[in-house]
Amino acid sequence: MNMQTLSSIVGTQTLPDTLQHLTLTGLTLDSRHVKAGNAFVALAGMNQHGLNYVDEAVRRGAALLIIEAGLSVSSVDIPILEIKDLRTHLSWLAANFYNQPCRAMQVMAVTGTNGKTSCCHLMAQAWKIQGHKSGVLGTLGNGIWGQLQPSTHTTADAISLQAELSKMAGAGVTHLAMEASSHGLDQDRMAAVPVQWAVFTNLTRDHLDYHGDMEHYAAAKARLFAWEGLKGAIVNAADPYHGSMLASLHAGVPLLRYGHSVGDDLWFDQVQMGAQGISCQVHGRYGQGVLRTRLLGRFNLDNVLAVVGCLLMQGTSLEQALEVVAELDPVAGRMQTLRIAGCPTVVVDYAHTPDALQQVLQSLREGLQGSLICVVGCGGNRDAGKRPIMGRLASELADVIWLTSDNPRDERPEDILAQMQTALLRPVHTEIDRRQAIHKALAAAHSDSVVLIAGKGHETYQEIAGQRHPFDDMAVARQWLQEGLCN
């Protein structure tokens, strides 16, 4: 069990004499997880304030209550520590409790609307190929590459994040690729993580229910590029918001711009798409060469190029970097393909934003001889403004469209589907039951068709009315095809 004195956790803050030598066994934001000797940190959440659960924390054995300075709290039988700007400082408290677990790691953080997960998993693979022990923190899970445990958030809360980093440090991880979500950056969850390499993929509409508008969304992402101690920034120069990231960089931080244009530090042309992957010519100030990847989808070239850029900034030659990325495997739930002889090709992708859906559909259309069928929905309790856009894009870019449930959460699926149908360019099919929608889409497909099942990707559940039910898009499609039901 990790144990620390309070004075070692709070650092330079002056403590009352009674708290100087208080020993803590842990930190937690969740009263349900309090154990004897823990400090309970009472912060405001999206729906409730931690102060509402102080009594429960005390009953479970909390030894200390940590609150925002100036807040009032009813009388409790344990000491109270007030900290100004608690949310901002919590990451440092947690890092100190866990002895600064990633102080000796090489840390790359990726931010952007789309591509974070792919870039992180590809980078972790690349490091492993180079002989490093790599770890990942993000949407698909946390832990040592190849041994990931499920995660609940793209960027975990400040305490859980440091706890996970402590496990990785104990397991010998030397190189870490982590996703930096806009929520996580805005809420300072990773403030104490010593990021050395910052990557920006792109910025398109998402999370406006939280940020309000694209300017605030971009500002949250740009915080990553103002990080103290940054050794390098790798930025997608083709994205119109990349200037916001550059404006945040401290003077002297090395910069690599990757993109599609002559003059970028790393750029590509002569793209050749095939069923087994993609190849292109890469150019720039590091030299030139041929990039080959087993990944599908033109948009994945941006992700692979970001990884090449990271390797270059870390001292790998272009020739060696291209050899490494040629060995990379596709990422689960990202253009994940299922081919069975005589059946339509199935592609499962996490595309849940307008830009991601557009990119995937356009990529699948290239060279396609048969029909392109799209099964897609939109998540509940999320930015409703993107629903008509998603519906319109599907109706514009696919031949046959099945609108269905994604994770409706606490909303009525009928309401979500109705919003998706307000800007359609052609008639669509609707089926609330996602399993049935997949079955019906496959039943109408031919052997030369491609059926895209979009929105959930790697997820193995469907969240309906607060409950998570087992559901795996790829497993549903595979079972239907293996039962010999295709045309």
Short mmCIF file of C-alpha atoms in Angstrom, two decimals:
data_model
loop_
_atom_site.label_atom_id
_atom_site.label_comp_id
_atom_site.label_asym_id
_atom_site.label_seq_id
_atom_site.Cartn_x
_atom_site.Cartn_y
_atom_site.Cartn_z
CA MET A 1 0.00 0.00 0.00
CA ASN A 2 1.27 3.45 -0.93
CA MET A 3 1.35 5.77 2.09
CA GLN A 4 2.39 9.41 2.19
CA THR A 5 2.41 12.16 4.76
CA LEU A 6 0.20 15.09 3.91
CA SER A 7 3.17 17.46 3.98
CA SER A 8 4.88 15.48 1.19
CA ILE A 9 1.73 15.68 -0.92
CA VAL A 10 0.95 19.38 -0.67
CA GLY A 11 4.56 20.48 -1.11
CA THR A 12 5.17 24.11 -0.21
CA GLN A 13 1.70 24.84 1.15
CA THR A 14 1.72 25.72 4.84
CA LEU A 15 -0.15 23.18 6.95
CA PRO A 16 -1.60 23.43 10.45
CA ASP A 17 0.58 21.63 13.00
CA THR A 18 -2.15 19.03 13.49
CA LEU A 19 -1.87 17.97 9.84
CA GLN A 20 1.91 18.08 9.36
CA HIS A 21 2.41 14.36 9.95
CA LEU A 22 -1.00 13.00 8.96
CA THR A 23 -0.42 9.82 6.96
CA LEU A 24 -2.75 9.02 4.06
CA THR A 25 -3.36 5.72 2.32
CA GLY A 26 -4.92 7.16 -0.81
CA LEU A 27 -6.81 9.95 -2.57
CA THR A 28 -10.23 9.66 -4.16
CA LEU A 29 -12.93 11.82 -5.73
CA ASP A 30 -15.59 9.13 -5.33
CA SER A 31 -17.07 8.61 -1.87
CA ARG A 32 -18.03 5.05 -2.84
CA HIS A 33 -14.35 4.18 -3.23
CA VAL A 34 -13.12 5.63 0.06
CA LYS A 35 -11.05 3.25 2.18
CA ALA A 36 -9.66 3.66 5.68
CA GLY A 37 -7.04 6.39 5.80
CA ASN A 38 -7.96 7.96 2.46
CA ALA A 39 -8.33 11.65 1.73
CA PHE A 40 -11.70 12.44 0.14
CA VAL A 41 -11.47 15.27 -2.39
CA ALA A 42 -14.83 17.03 -2.70
CA LEU A 43 -15.07 18.70 -6.10
CA ALA A 44 -18.03 19.86 -8.18
CA GLY A 45 -19.01 17.33 -10.85
CA MET A 46 -21.25 17.70 -13.88
CA ASN A 47 -24.40 16.93 -11.87
CA GLN A 48 -23.45 16.82 -8.18
CA HIS A 49 -20.92 18.33 -5.79
CA GLY A 50 -18.65 16.09 -3.77
CA LEU A 51 -19.67 17.98 -0.63
CA ASN A 52 -22.99 16.15 -0.83
CA TYR A 53 -21.18 12.88 -0.11
CA VAL A 54 -18.92 13.87 2.78
CA ASP A 55 -20.91 11.88 5.34
CA GLU A 56 -20.60 8.72 3.26
CA ALA A 57 -16.85 9.27 2.89
CA VAL A 58 -16.47 9.67 6.65
CA ARG A 59 -18.47 6.49 7.29
CA ARG A 60 -16.15 4.60 4.98
CA GLY A 61 -13.06 5.70 6.89
CA ALA A 62 -11.83 8.92 5.29
CA ALA A 63 -9.02 10.49 7.34
CA LEU A 64 -9.08 13.90 5.65
CA LEU A 65 -11.48 16.07 3.67
CA ILE A 66 -9.95 18.28 0.97
CA ILE A 67 -12.13 21.12 -0.32
CA GLU A 68 -11.89 24.34 -2.31
CA ALA A 69 -10.82 27.25 -0.13
CA GLY A 70 -13.73 29.37 1.05
CA LEU A 71 -16.40 26.70 0.80
CA SER A 72 -18.47 25.95 3.85
CA VAL A 73 -19.00 22.42 5.05
CA SER A 74 -21.11 21.03 7.85
CA SER A 75 -19.31 19.79 10.94
CA VAL A 76 -17.40 16.56 10.40
CA ASP A 77 -15.21 14.49 12.70
CA ILE A 78 -12.15 14.50 10.44
CA PRO A 79 -9.66 17.28 9.59
CA ILE A 80 -10.40 19.57 6.67
CA LEU A 81 -7.78 20.98 4.31
CA GLU A 82 -8.74 23.96 2.16
CA ILE A 83 -6.81 24.53 -1.07
CA LYS A 84 -7.28 27.50 -3.37
CA ASP A 85 -7.91 26.50 -7.01
CA LEU A 86 -8.22 22.89 -5.93
CA ARG A 87 -9.12 21.55 -9.36
CA THR A 88 -5.99 23.11 -10.83
CA HIS A 89 -3.75 21.72 -8.08
CA LEU A 90 -5.29 18.26 -7.79
CA SER A 91 -3.11 16.75 -10.51
CA TRP A 92 0.00 17.83 -8.58
CA LEU A 93 -1.36 16.47 -5.29
CA ALA A 94 -2.00 13.13 -6.95
CA ALA A 95 1.39 13.10 -8.69
CA ASN A 96 3.12 13.78 -5.38
CA PHE A 97 1.16 11.04 -3.65
CA TYR A 98 2.30 8.56 -6.31
CA ASN A 99 5.91 9.86 -6.27
CA GLN A 100 5.81 11.55 -9.69
CA PRO A 101 5.38 8.22 -11.52
CA CYS A 102 6.22 9.36 -15.05
CA ARG A 103 9.15 11.61 -14.24
CA ALA A 104 11.49 9.19 -16.06
CA MET A 105 9.16 8.41 -18.99
CA GLN A 106 9.16 9.79 -22.50
CA VAL A 107 5.60 11.13 -22.82
CA MET A 108 3.77 11.96 -26.05
CA ALA A 109 0.29 13.50 -25.77
CA VAL A 110 -2.09 13.74 -28.72
CA THR A 111 -4.99 16.16 -28.95
CA GLY A 112 -7.54 16.76 -31.71
CA THR A 113 -11.09 15.78 -32.57
CA ASN A 114 -10.26 12.70 -34.62
CA GLY A 115 -7.17 10.51 -34.73
CA LYS A 116 -6.08 10.67 -31.08
CA THR A 117 -6.62 6.99 -30.42
CA SER A 118 -5.07 5.86 -33.69
CA CYS A 119 -1.98 8.04 -33.24
CA CYS A 120 -1.42 6.85 -29.67
CA HIS A 121 -1.78 3.18 -30.49
CA LEU A 122 0.37 3.46 -33.59
CA MET A 123 3.04 5.34 -31.62
CA ALA A 124 3.02 2.74 -28.85
CA GLN A 125 3.44 0.02 -31.48
CA ALA A 126 6.28 1.95 -33.11
CA TRP A 127 8.11 2.29 -29.81
CA LYS A 128 7.66 -1.41 -29.12
CA ILE A 129 9.09 -2.24 -32.54
CA GLN A 130 12.08 -0.08 -31.62
CA GLY A 131 12.56 -2.11 -28.44
CA HIS A 132 11.01 0.21 -25.86
CA LYS A 133 8.47 -0.80 -23.23
CA SER A 134 5.51 1.38 -24.17
CA GLY A 135 2.21 2.24 -22.55
CA VAL A 136 -1.05 3.83 -23.63
CA LEU A 137 -3.67 5.96 -21.89
CA GLY A 138 -6.89 6.61 -23.78
CA THR A 139 -10.18 5.55 -25.25
CA LEU A 140 -9.32 1.91 -26.00
CA GLY A 141 -7.81 1.28 -22.58
CA ASN A 142 -4.89 1.97 -20.29
CA GLY A 143 -1.72 0.06 -19.56
CA ILE A 144 1.23 -1.63 -21.20
CA TRP A 145 0.88 -1.93 -24.96
CA GLY A 146 -0.77 -5.27 -25.72
CA GLN A 147 -2.11 -5.66 -22.15
CA LEU A 148 -4.62 -2.81 -21.92
CA GLN A 149 -7.33 -2.61 -19.29
CA PRO A 150 -10.67 -0.95 -20.14
CA SER A 151 -10.93 2.79 -19.55
CA THR A 152 -14.00 4.89 -18.77
CA HIS A 153 -12.74 8.24 -20.09
CA THR A 154 -10.41 9.39 -22.86
CA THR A 155 -8.47 11.31 -20.20
CA ALA A 156 -9.08 9.97 -16.68
CA ASP A 157 -9.64 12.19 -13.64
CA ALA A 158 -6.47 13.62 -12.10
CA ILE A 159 -6.20 11.02 -9.33
CA SER A 160 -7.03 7.96 -11.44
CA LEU A 161 -4.59 9.16 -14.08
CA GLN A 162 -1.67 9.30 -11.64
CA ALA A 163 -2.66 5.94 -10.15
CA GLU A 164 -2.55 4.41 -13.62
CA LEU A 165 0.80 6.03 -14.32
CA SER A 166 2.11 4.58 -11.06
CA LYS A 167 1.15 1.08 -12.21
CA MET A 168 2.91 1.63 -15.52
CA ALA A 169 6.05 2.94 -13.85
CA GLY A 170 6.07 -0.11 -11.60
CA ALA A 171 5.79 -2.33 -14.67
CA GLY A 172 8.79 -0.67 -16.29
CA VAL A 173 7.10 1.46 -18.95
CA THR A 174 9.59 3.94 -20.41
CA HIS A 175 7.54 5.46 -23.26
CA LEU A 176 3.95 6.66 -22.90
CA ALA A 177 1.44 7.70 -25.57
CA MET A 178 -1.63 9.38 -24.10
CA GLU A 179 -4.75 11.01 -25.45
CA ALA A 180 -5.32 14.56 -24.26
CA SER A 181 -9.04 15.28 -24.49
CA SER A 182 -10.39 18.82 -24.50
CA HIS A 183 -12.27 18.07 -21.28
CA GLY A 184 -9.12 16.71 -19.65
CA LEU A 185 -7.08 19.74 -20.68
CA ASP A 186 -9.76 22.24 -19.69
CA GLN A 187 -10.14 20.61 -16.26
CA ASP A 188 -6.38 20.30 -15.62
CA ARG A 189 -6.60 16.54 -15.17
CA MET A 190 -3.13 15.99 -16.64
CA ALA A 191 -1.47 19.20 -15.42
CA ALA A 192 1.30 17.33 -13.58
CA VAL A 193 2.16 14.99 -16.46
CA PRO A 194 5.56 15.97 -17.93
CA VAL A 195 4.60 15.94 -21.61
CA GLN A 196 7.61 16.18 -23.92
CA TRP A 197 5.97 15.71 -27.32
CA ALA A 198 2.64 17.34 -28.23
CA VAL A 199 0.67 16.29 -31.33
CA PHE A 200 -2.28 18.08 -32.93
CA THR A 201 -4.34 16.03 -35.42
CA ASN A 202 -7.32 18.21 -36.39
CA LEU A 203 -10.27 20.15 -35.02
CA THR A 204 -13.84 19.65 -36.22
CA ARG A 205 -17.23 19.93 -34.59
CA ASP A 206 -17.62 17.94 -31.37
CA HIS A 207 -18.25 18.57 -27.67
CA LEU A 208 -19.89 21.95 -28.26
CA ASP A 209 -22.41 20.98 -25.58
CA TYR A 210 -19.45 21.48 -23.21
CA HIS A 211 -17.29 24.17 -24.84
CA GLY A 212 -20.04 26.29 -26.38
CA ASP A 213 -18.28 27.19 -29.62
CA MET A 214 -15.30 26.22 -31.76
CA GLU A 215 -13.11 29.02 -30.42
CA HIS A 216 -13.36 27.78 -26.84
CA TYR A 217 -12.93 24.21 -28.08
CA ALA A 218 -9.73 25.19 -29.90
CA ALA A 219 -8.47 27.12 -26.86
CA ALA A 220 -8.83 24.00 -24.70
CA LYS A 221 -6.82 21.95 -27.19
CA ALA A 222 -4.17 24.67 -27.50
CA ARG A 223 -3.36 24.42 -23.79
CA LEU A 224 -1.31 21.33 -24.58
CA PHE A 225 1.09 23.40 -26.67
CA ALA A 226 1.84 25.81 -23.84
CA TRP A 227 3.18 22.93 -21.69
CA GLU A 228 6.27 23.65 -19.66
CA GLY A 229 9.17 21.42 -20.65
CA LEU A 230 7.86 20.60 -24.13
CA LYS A 231 10.64 19.19 -26.34
CA GLY A 232 8.71 19.27 -29.59
CA ALA A 233 5.36 19.97 -31.26
CA ILE A 234 4.03 17.93 -34.19
CA VAL A 235 1.15 19.76 -35.86
CA ASN A 236 -1.15 18.97 -38.81
CA ALA A 237 -0.57 22.03 -40.98
CA ALA A 238 -3.50 21.08 -43.23
CA ASP A 239 -6.00 21.82 -40.47
CA PRO A 240 -7.28 25.41 -40.32
CA TYR A 241 -7.00 25.47 -36.52
CA HIS A 242 -3.31 24.58 -36.41
CA GLY A 243 -2.45 28.27 -36.00
CA SER A 244 -4.20 28.28 -32.63
CA MET A 245 -1.82 25.56 -31.48
CA LEU A 246 1.26 27.37 -32.80
CA ALA A 247 0.23 30.59 -31.06
CA SER A 248 0.46 28.80 -27.71
CA LEU A 249 3.98 27.45 -28.19
CA HIS A 250 6.74 28.91 -26.05
CA ALA A 251 9.63 30.45 -27.95
CA GLY A 252 12.29 27.94 -28.91
CA VAL A 253 10.13 24.80 -28.84
CA PRO A 254 11.05 22.70 -31.91
CA LEU A 255 8.18 22.41 -34.40
CA LEU A 256 7.35 19.90 -37.13
CA ARG A 257 4.48 20.68 -39.49
CA TYR A 258 3.11 17.69 -41.37
CA GLY A 259 0.53 17.85 -44.12
CA HIS A 260 -0.29 17.74 -47.79
CA SER A 261 1.52 20.81 -49.10
CA VAL A 262 4.97 21.47 -50.49
CA GLY A 263 6.75 23.53 -47.87
CA ASP A 264 5.51 21.54 -44.88
CA ASP A 265 8.28 19.91 -42.87
CA LEU A 266 6.82 16.52 -43.79
CA TRP A 267 4.34 16.05 -46.64
CA PHE A 268 3.10 13.36 -49.00
CA ASP A 269 1.90 12.89 -52.57
CA GLN A 270 1.45 10.11 -55.17
CA VAL A 271 -1.01 8.22 -52.97
CA GLN A 272 -1.94 4.70 -54.04
CA MET A 273 -4.87 3.01 -52.32
CA GLY A 274 -5.37 -0.74 -52.24
CA ALA A 275 -7.25 -3.46 -50.44
CA GLN A 276 -4.11 -4.32 -48.47
CA GLY A 277 -3.16 -0.78 -47.48
CA ILE A 278 -1.76 2.51 -48.75
CA SER A 279 1.51 3.77 -50.16
CA CYS A 280 2.74 7.27 -50.95
CA GLN A 281 5.84 9.37 -51.43
CA VAL A 282 6.95 11.47 -48.45
CA HIS A 283 9.10 14.57 -48.71
CA GLY A 284 10.41 17.37 -46.53
CA ARG A 285 13.39 18.66 -44.62
CA TYR A 286 14.20 15.17 -43.33
CA GLY A 287 14.58 13.71 -46.83
CA GLN A 288 12.25 11.65 -48.97
CA GLY A 289 11.12 8.06 -49.24
CA VAL A 290 8.22 5.68 -49.77
CA LEU A 291 5.70 5.23 -46.97
CA ARG A 292 3.79 1.95 -46.90
CA THR A 293 1.14 1.06 -44.34
CA ARG A 294 -1.36 -1.75 -43.81
CA LEU A 295 -3.90 0.78 -42.57
CA LEU A 296 -6.92 1.58 -44.75
CA GLY A 297 -8.45 4.98 -45.46
CA ARG A 298 -6.75 8.03 -46.95
CA PHE A 299 -7.29 9.93 -43.67
CA ASN A 300 -5.06 7.40 -41.91
CA LEU A 301 -2.11 8.81 -43.83
CA ASP A 302 -2.34 11.85 -41.57
CA ASN A 303 -2.19 9.62 -38.50
CA VAL A 304 0.77 7.65 -39.80
CA LEU A 305 2.54 10.85 -40.84
CA ALA A 306 2.10 12.21 -37.29
CA VAL A 307 3.81 9.08 -35.96
CA VAL A 308 6.62 9.48 -38.47
CA GLY A 309 6.96 13.09 -37.33
CA CYS A 310 7.24 12.03 -33.69
CA LEU A 311 9.89 9.46 -34.51
CA LEU A 312 11.86 12.04 -36.48
CA MET A 313 11.78 14.55 -33.64
CA GLN A 314 12.98 11.85 -31.26
CA GLY A 315 16.06 11.20 -33.37
CA THR A 316 14.99 8.38 -35.68
CA SER A 317 16.05 8.77 -39.31
CA LEU A 318 13.37 8.99 -42.01
CA GLU A 319 14.51 5.68 -43.49
CA GLN A 320 14.20 3.93 -40.13
CA ALA A 321 10.87 5.61 -39.36
CA LEU A 322 9.38 4.41 -42.66
CA GLU A 323 10.57 0.87 -41.92
CA VAL A 324 8.86 1.01 -38.52
CA VAL A 325 5.48 2.30 -39.73
CA ALA A 326 5.37 -0.35 -42.46
CA GLU A 327 5.04 -2.91 -39.65
CA LEU A 328 2.17 -1.18 -37.81
CA ASP A 329 -1.11 -3.06 -37.40
CA PRO A 330 -4.53 -1.38 -37.68
CA VAL A 331 -6.19 -0.13 -34.50
CA ALA A 332 -9.26 -1.93 -33.13
CA GLY A 333 -12.51 -0.29 -34.21
CA ARG A 334 -10.75 2.07 -36.62
CA MET A 335 -11.45 1.01 -40.23
CA GLN A 336 -11.58 -2.54 -38.88
CA THR A 337 -12.44 -4.81 -41.80
CA LEU A 338 -14.18 -8.18 -42.03
CA ARG A 339 -14.03 -10.10 -45.31
CA ILE A 340 -15.74 -13.47 -45.83
CA ALA A 341 -15.82 -15.04 -49.30
CA GLY A 342 -19.09 -14.41 -51.11
CA CYS A 343 -20.27 -11.85 -48.56
CA PRO A 344 -20.20 -8.06 -48.43
CA THR A 345 -17.17 -6.42 -46.86
CA VAL A 346 -17.90 -5.06 -43.38
CA VAL A 347 -16.03 -2.06 -41.99
CA VAL A 348 -16.47 -1.04 -38.34
CA ASP A 349 -15.28 2.44 -37.43
CA TYR A 350 -15.58 4.73 -34.42
CA ALA A 351 -16.58 7.67 -36.66
CA HIS A 352 -18.95 9.61 -34.41
CA THR A 353 -18.32 13.16 -35.60
CA PRO A 354 -19.34 14.73 -38.92
CA ASP A 355 -15.76 15.05 -40.12
CA ALA A 356 -14.83 11.48 -39.19
CA LEU A 357 -17.94 10.07 -40.90
CA GLN A 358 -17.22 12.09 -44.03
CA GLN A 359 -13.59 10.96 -44.12
CA VAL A 360 -14.49 7.29 -43.70
CA LEU A 361 -17.25 7.31 -46.31
CA GLN A 362 -15.10 9.15 -48.83
CA SER A 363 -12.23 6.72 -48.26
CA LEU A 364 -14.46 3.69 -48.71
CA ARG A 365 -15.92 5.14 -51.91
CA GLU A 366 -12.51 5.22 -53.61
CA GLY A 367 -12.27 2.35 -56.08
CA LEU A 368 -15.51 0.75 -54.88
CA GLN A 369 -17.37 -1.22 -57.58
CA GLY A 370 -20.49 -2.08 -55.62
CA SER A 371 -22.80 -0.19 -53.29
CA LEU A 372 -21.77 1.65 -50.13
CA ILE A 373 -24.15 1.01 -47.24
CA CYS A 374 -23.95 2.97 -44.00
CA VAL A 375 -25.36 2.07 -40.57
CA VAL A 376 -25.02 5.05 -38.24
CA GLY A 377 -26.55 6.78 -35.23
CA CYS A 378 -25.70 9.58 -32.82
CA GLY A 379 -25.04 9.35 -29.09
CA GLY A 380 -27.48 10.69 -26.52
CA ASN A 381 -26.62 13.38 -23.97
CA ARG A 382 -24.04 14.78 -26.38
CA ASP A 383 -23.86 17.69 -28.85
CA ALA A 384 -27.25 17.53 -30.57
CA GLY A 385 -26.22 20.07 -33.18
CA LYS A 386 -24.17 17.52 -35.09
CA ARG A 387 -27.10 15.11 -35.58
CA PRO A 388 -28.60 16.75 -38.69
CA ILE A 389 -25.09 17.08 -40.14
CA MET A 390 -24.36 13.39 -39.60
CA GLY A 391 -27.65 12.41 -41.23
CA ARG A 392 -27.05 14.69 -44.21
CA LEU A 393 -23.50 13.41 -44.74
CA ALA A 394 -24.64 9.80 -44.67
CA SER A 395 -27.41 10.54 -47.19
CA GLU A 396 -24.95 12.39 -49.42
CA LEU A 397 -22.07 9.92 -49.42
CA ALA A 398 -23.65 6.46 -49.04
CA ASP A 399 -25.95 4.63 -51.43
CA VAL A 400 -28.10 3.04 -48.74
CA ILE A 401 -28.47 4.46 -45.23
CA TRP A 402 -29.76 2.85 -42.05
CA LEU A 403 -30.18 5.32 -39.20
CA THR A 404 -30.21 3.55 -35.84
CA SER A 405 -29.38 3.87 -32.17
CA ASP A 406 -25.81 4.54 -31.06
CA ASN A 407 -25.61 4.98 -27.27
CA PRO A 408 -28.92 6.77 -26.60
CA ARG A 409 -28.06 7.06 -22.91
CA ASP A 410 -30.88 9.00 -21.23
CA GLU A 411 -32.52 10.27 -24.42
CA ARG A 412 -35.31 8.66 -26.45
CA PRO A 413 -33.79 7.01 -29.55
CA GLU A 414 -36.81 8.18 -31.56
CA ASP A 415 -35.95 11.79 -30.78
CA ILE A 416 -32.32 11.36 -31.82
CA LEU A 417 -33.28 9.72 -35.12
CA ALA A 418 -35.83 12.46 -35.81
CA GLN A 419 -33.10 15.09 -35.41
CA MET A 420 -30.81 13.15 -37.75
CA GLN A 421 -33.50 13.26 -40.45
CA THR A 422 -34.02 17.03 -40.60
CA ALA A 423 -31.46 17.69 -43.36
CA LEU A 424 -31.45 14.52 -45.48
CA LEU A 425 -30.66 14.60 -49.19
CA ARG A 426 -32.38 11.29 -49.95
CA PRO A 427 -34.72 8.79 -48.28
CA VAL A 428 -33.22 6.61 -45.58
CA HIS A 429 -34.19 3.56 -43.58
CA THR A 430 -34.66 3.78 -39.82
CA GLU A 431 -34.42 0.99 -37.27
CA ILE A 432 -34.05 1.79 -33.58
CA ASP A 433 -32.72 -1.68 -32.73
CA ARG A 434 -29.04 -1.52 -33.72
CA ARG A 435 -28.69 -5.29 -34.09
CA GLN A 436 -31.65 -5.40 -36.45
CA ALA A 437 -30.33 -2.42 -38.40
CA ILE A 438 -27.03 -4.24 -38.96
CA HIS A 439 -28.83 -7.43 -40.00
CA LYS A 440 -31.10 -5.57 -42.42
CA ALA A 441 -28.19 -3.67 -43.95
CA LEU A 442 -26.26 -6.90 -44.50
CA ALA A 443 -29.31 -8.68 -45.89
CA ALA A 444 -29.71 -6.04 -48.60
CA ALA A 445 -26.00 -6.00 -49.51
CA HIS A 446 -24.23 -7.94 -52.26
CA SER A 447 -20.81 -9.53 -52.34
CA ASP A 448 -19.29 -6.42 -53.94
CA SER A 449 -20.92 -4.08 -51.40
CA VAL A 450 -19.22 -2.43 -48.45
CA VAL A 451 -21.24 -2.05 -45.25
CA LEU A 452 -19.92 0.62 -42.88
CA ILE A 453 -21.09 0.30 -39.28
CA ALA A 454 -20.16 3.66 -37.80
CA GLY A 455 -20.09 5.35 -34.43
CA LYS A 456 -19.16 2.76 -31.80
CA GLY A 457 -16.03 1.13 -33.17
CA HIS A 458 -14.23 -0.79 -30.44
CA GLU A 459 -17.03 -0.48 -27.85
CA THR A 460 -18.41 -3.73 -26.46
CA TYR A 461 -21.56 -2.26 -24.96
CA GLN A 462 -24.59 -0.14 -25.80
CA GLU A 463 -25.69 2.37 -23.18
CA ILE A 464 -29.48 2.66 -22.91
CA ALA A 465 -31.30 4.47 -20.11
CA GLY A 466 -28.27 4.41 -17.82
CA GLN A 467 -27.52 0.71 -18.33
CA ARG A 468 -24.71 -0.78 -20.39
CA HIS A 469 -25.75 -3.85 -22.35
CA PRO A 470 -23.23 -6.15 -24.10
CA PHE A 471 -22.98 -5.16 -27.75
CA ASP A 472 -20.15 -5.44 -30.26
CA ASP A 473 -20.71 -4.19 -33.82
CA MET A 474 -18.08 -6.47 -35.34
CA ALA A 475 -19.30 -9.52 -33.41
CA VAL A 476 -22.90 -8.91 -34.51
CA ALA A 477 -21.86 -8.63 -38.16
CA ARG A 478 -19.50 -11.61 -38.00
CA GLN A 479 -22.13 -13.88 -36.47
CA TRP A 480 -24.69 -12.93 -39.12
CA LEU A 481 -22.25 -13.54 -41.98
CA GLN A 482 -20.93 -16.81 -40.55
CA GLU A 483 -24.45 -18.14 -40.31
CA GLY A 484 -24.46 -18.04 -44.11
CA LEU A 485 -27.21 -15.47 -44.44
CA CYS A 486 -25.51 -13.20 -46.99
CA ASN A 487 -26.58 -13.04 -50.62
#
